[in-house]
mmCIF file of C-alpha atoms in Angstrom:
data_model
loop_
_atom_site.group_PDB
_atom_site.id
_atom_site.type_symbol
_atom_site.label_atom_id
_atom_site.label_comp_id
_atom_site.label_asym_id
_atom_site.label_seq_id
_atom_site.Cartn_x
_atom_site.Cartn_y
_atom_site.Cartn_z
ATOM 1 C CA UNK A 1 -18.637 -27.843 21.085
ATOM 2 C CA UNK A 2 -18.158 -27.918 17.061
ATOM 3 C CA UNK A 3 -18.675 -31.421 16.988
ATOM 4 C CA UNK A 4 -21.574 -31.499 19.061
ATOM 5 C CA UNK A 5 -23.174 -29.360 16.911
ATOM 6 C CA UNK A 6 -21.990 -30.977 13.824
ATOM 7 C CA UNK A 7 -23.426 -34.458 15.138
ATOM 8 C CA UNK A 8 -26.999 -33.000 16.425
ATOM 9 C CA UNK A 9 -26.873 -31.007 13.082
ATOM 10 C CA UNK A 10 -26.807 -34.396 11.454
ATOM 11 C CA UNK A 11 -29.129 -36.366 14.006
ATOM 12 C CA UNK A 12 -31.607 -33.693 13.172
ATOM 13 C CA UNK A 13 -31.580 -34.219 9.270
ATOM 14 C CA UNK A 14 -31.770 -37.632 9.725
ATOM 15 C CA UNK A 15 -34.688 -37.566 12.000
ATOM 16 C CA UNK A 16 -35.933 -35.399 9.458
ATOM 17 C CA UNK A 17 -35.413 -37.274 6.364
ATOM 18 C CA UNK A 18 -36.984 -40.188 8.324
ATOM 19 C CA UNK A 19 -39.981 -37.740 9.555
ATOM 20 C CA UNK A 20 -41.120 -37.270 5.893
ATOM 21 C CA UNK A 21 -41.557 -40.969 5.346
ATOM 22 C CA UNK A 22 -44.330 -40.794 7.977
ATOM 23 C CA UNK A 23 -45.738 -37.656 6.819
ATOM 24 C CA UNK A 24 -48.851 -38.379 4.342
ATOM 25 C CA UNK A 25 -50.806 -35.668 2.617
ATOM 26 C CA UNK A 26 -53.883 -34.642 4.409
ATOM 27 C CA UNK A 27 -57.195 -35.950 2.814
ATOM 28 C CA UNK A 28 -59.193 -33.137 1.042
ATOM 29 C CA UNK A 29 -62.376 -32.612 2.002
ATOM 30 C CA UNK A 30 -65.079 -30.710 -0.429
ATOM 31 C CA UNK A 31 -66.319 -28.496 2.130
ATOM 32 C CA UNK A 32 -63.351 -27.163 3.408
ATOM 33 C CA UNK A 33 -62.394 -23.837 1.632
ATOM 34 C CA UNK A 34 -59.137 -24.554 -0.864
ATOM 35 C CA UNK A 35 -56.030 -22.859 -0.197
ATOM 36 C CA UNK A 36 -54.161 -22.438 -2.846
ATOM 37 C CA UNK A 37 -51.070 -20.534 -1.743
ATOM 38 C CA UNK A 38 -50.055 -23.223 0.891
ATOM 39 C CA UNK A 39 -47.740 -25.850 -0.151
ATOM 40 C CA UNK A 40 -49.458 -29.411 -0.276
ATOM 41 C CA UNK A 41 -47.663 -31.793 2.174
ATOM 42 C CA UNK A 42 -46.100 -34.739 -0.469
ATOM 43 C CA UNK A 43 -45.302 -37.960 0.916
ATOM 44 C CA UNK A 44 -42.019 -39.314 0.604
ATOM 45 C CA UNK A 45 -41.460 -42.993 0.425
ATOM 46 C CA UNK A 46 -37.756 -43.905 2.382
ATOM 47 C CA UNK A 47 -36.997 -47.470 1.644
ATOM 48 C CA UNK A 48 -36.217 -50.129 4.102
ATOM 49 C CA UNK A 49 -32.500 -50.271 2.982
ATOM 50 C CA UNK A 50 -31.983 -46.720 3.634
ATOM 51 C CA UNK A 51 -33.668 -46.606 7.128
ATOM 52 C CA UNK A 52 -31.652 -49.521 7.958
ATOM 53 C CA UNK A 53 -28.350 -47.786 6.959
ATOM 54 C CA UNK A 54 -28.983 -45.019 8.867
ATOM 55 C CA UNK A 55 -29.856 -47.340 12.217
ATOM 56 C CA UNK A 56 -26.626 -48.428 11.540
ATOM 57 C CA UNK A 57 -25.195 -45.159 11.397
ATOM 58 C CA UNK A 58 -26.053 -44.210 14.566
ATOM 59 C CA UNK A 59 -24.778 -47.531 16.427
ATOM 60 C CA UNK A 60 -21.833 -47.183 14.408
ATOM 61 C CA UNK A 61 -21.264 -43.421 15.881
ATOM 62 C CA UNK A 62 -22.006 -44.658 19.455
ATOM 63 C CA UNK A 63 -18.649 -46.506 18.555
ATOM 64 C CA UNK A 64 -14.984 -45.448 20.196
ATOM 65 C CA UNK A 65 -13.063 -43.961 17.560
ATOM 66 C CA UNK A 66 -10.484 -47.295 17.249
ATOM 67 C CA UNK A 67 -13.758 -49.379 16.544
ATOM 68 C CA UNK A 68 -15.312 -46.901 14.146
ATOM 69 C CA UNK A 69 -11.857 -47.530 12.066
ATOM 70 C CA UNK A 70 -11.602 -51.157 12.113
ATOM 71 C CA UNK A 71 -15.397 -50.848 10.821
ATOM 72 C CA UNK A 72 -13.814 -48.402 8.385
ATOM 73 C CA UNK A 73 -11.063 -50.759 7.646
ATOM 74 C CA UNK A 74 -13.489 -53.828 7.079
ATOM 75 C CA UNK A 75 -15.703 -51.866 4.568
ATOM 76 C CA UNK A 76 -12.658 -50.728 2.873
ATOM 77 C CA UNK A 77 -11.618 -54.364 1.928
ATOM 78 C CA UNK A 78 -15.214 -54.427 0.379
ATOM 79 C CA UNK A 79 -15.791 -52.881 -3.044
ATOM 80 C CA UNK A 80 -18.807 -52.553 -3.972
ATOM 81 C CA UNK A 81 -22.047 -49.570 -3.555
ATOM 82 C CA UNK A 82 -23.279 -51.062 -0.711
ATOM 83 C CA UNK A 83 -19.905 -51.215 1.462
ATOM 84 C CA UNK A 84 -19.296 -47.954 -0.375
ATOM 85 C CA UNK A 85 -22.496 -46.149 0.995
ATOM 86 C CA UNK A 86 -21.632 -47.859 4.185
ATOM 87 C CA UNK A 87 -18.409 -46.221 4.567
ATOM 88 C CA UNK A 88 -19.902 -42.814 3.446
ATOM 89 C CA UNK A 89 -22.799 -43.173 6.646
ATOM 90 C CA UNK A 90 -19.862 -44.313 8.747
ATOM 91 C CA UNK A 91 -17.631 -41.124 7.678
ATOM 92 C CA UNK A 92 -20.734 -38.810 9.055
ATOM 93 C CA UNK A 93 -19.792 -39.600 12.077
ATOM 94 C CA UNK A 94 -16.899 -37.297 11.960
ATOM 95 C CA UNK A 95 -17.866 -34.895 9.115
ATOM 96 C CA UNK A 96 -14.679 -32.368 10.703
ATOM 97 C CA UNK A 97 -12.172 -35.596 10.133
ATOM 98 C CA UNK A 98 -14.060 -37.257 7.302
ATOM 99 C CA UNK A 99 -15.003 -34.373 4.509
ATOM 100 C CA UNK A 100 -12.620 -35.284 1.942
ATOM 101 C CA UNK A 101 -13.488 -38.413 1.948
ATOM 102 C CA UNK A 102 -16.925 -38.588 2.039
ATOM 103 C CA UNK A 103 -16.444 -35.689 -1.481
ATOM 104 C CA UNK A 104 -14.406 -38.664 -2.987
ATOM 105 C CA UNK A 105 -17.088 -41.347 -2.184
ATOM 106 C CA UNK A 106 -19.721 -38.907 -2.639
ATOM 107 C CA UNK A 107 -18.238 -38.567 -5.942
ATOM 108 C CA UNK A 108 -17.834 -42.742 -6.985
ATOM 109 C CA UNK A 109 -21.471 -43.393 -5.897
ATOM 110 C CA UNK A 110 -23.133 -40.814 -8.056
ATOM 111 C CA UNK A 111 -22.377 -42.274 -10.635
ATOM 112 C CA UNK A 112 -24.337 -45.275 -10.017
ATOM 113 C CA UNK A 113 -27.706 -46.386 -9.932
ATOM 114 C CA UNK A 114 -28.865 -45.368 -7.275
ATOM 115 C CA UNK A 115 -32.916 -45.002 -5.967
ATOM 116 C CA UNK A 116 -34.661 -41.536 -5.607
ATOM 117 C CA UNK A 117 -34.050 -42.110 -1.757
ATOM 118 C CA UNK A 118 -30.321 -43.180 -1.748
ATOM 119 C CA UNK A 119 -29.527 -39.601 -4.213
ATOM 120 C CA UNK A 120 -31.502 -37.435 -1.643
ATOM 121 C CA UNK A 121 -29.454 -39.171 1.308
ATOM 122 C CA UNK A 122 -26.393 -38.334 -0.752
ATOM 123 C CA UNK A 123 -27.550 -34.648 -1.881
ATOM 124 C CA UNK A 124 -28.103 -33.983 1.839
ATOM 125 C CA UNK A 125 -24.377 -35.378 2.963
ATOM 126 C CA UNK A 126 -23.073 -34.135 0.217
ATOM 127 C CA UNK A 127 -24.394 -30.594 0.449
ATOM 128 C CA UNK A 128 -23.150 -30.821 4.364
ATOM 129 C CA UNK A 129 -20.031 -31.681 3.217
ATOM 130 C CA UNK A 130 -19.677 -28.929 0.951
ATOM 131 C CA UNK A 131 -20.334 -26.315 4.115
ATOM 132 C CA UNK A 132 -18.611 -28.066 6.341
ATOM 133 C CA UNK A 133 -15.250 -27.584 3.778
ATOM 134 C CA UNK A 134 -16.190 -24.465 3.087
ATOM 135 C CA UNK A 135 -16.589 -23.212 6.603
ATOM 136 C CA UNK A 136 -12.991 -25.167 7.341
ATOM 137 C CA UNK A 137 -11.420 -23.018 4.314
ATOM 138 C CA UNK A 138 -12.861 -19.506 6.343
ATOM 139 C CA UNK A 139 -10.895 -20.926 9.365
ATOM 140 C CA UNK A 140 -7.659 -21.554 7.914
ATOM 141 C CA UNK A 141 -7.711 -18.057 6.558
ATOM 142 C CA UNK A 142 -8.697 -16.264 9.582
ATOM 143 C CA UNK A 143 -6.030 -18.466 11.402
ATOM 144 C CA UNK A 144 -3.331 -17.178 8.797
ATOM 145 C CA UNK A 145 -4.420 -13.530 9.361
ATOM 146 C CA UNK A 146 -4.449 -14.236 13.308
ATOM 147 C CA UNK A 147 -1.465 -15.600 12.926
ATOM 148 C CA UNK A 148 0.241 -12.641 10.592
ATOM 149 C CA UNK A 149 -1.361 -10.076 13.276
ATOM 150 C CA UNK A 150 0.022 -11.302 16.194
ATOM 151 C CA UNK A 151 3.347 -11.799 14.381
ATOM 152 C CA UNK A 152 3.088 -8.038 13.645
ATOM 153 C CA UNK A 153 2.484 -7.406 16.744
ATOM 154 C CA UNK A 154 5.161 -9.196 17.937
ATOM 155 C CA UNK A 155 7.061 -7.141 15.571
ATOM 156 C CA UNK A 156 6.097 -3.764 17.017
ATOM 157 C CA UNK A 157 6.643 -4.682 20.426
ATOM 158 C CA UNK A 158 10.341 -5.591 19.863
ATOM 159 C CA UNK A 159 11.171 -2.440 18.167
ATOM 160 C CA UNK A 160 9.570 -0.610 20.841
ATOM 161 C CA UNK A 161 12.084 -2.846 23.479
ATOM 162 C CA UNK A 162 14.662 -1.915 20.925
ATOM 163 C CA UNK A 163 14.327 1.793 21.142
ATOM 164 C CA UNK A 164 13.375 1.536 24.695
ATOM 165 C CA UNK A 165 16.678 -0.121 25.775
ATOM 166 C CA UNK A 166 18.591 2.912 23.130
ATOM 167 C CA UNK A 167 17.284 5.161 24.476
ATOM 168 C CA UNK A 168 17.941 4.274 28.010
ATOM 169 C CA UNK A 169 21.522 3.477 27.044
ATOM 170 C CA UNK A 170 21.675 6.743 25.472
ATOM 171 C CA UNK A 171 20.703 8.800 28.675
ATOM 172 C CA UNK A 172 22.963 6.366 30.896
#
């Protein structure tokens, strides 16, 4: 169910991202009465390469698993931005599996030149990232108190065997 979500989470960015290279700003007409208190719709230019990425992020994530990694494991042998970026898209597919990864990529690729486009794709994985290992950090804590009640609940319960069977023997 958590990766469902994760993945339509991310579908829905990307469709997003992608929706505001279509959006344009609406032509302004002199005798319609100016609004100033609603935001004016800005166009954003995506370039080709970044569309193209993300079509191949989403056959990539159509992938089994064992193909995703031997994709992984081609792109690895690669070093440069592009195969780098690559491997960052591919890693999306399994944000749960893939955060500390994508951090350390996220982390090698900002420091390049990169276009206006590319840094917003980044900033937007990298900011999902960041929840996603943050929410992951709240789990493991609340597993670790979980697992500390039920151990003191365990804990109770065998000292009330423990006096239970005492106190039987006692009467016996």
């Amino acid at each position: 169910m958590k990766r469902t979500m994760n993945k339509i989470l991310l579908l829905l960015n990307i469709s997003l991202l992608g929706a505001c290279s279509l959006v344009a700003p609406a032509p302004k007409h002199e005798s319609a009465p100016v609004n100033d208190t609603a935001p004016e719709v800005v166009a954003i230019h995506v370039p080709a390469p970044v569309i193209a990425l993300l079509a191949k992020r989403q056959a990539w994530c159509l992938l089994p698993e064992d193909e995703r990694l031997q994709v992984q494991g081609i792109l690895q042998t690669r070093n440069n931005s592009t195969s780098q970026f690559q491997q960052l898209i591919l890693a999306t597919c399994a944000p749960e599996h893939n955060a500390k990864q994508s951090r350390a990529l996220i982390t090698t690729l900002s420091a390049q030149s990169l276009s206006e486009a590319e840094r917003a794709l980044l900033s937007l994985i990298d900011d999902t990232n960041r929840a996603l290992l943050e929410t992951q950090q709240e789990r493991d804590v609340l597993q670790a108190k979980l697992r500390h009640t039920i151990d003191g609940i365990s804990d109770i319960e065998a000292q009330i065997n423990s006096n239970e069977t005492q106190q039987l023997r006692g009467q016996q």
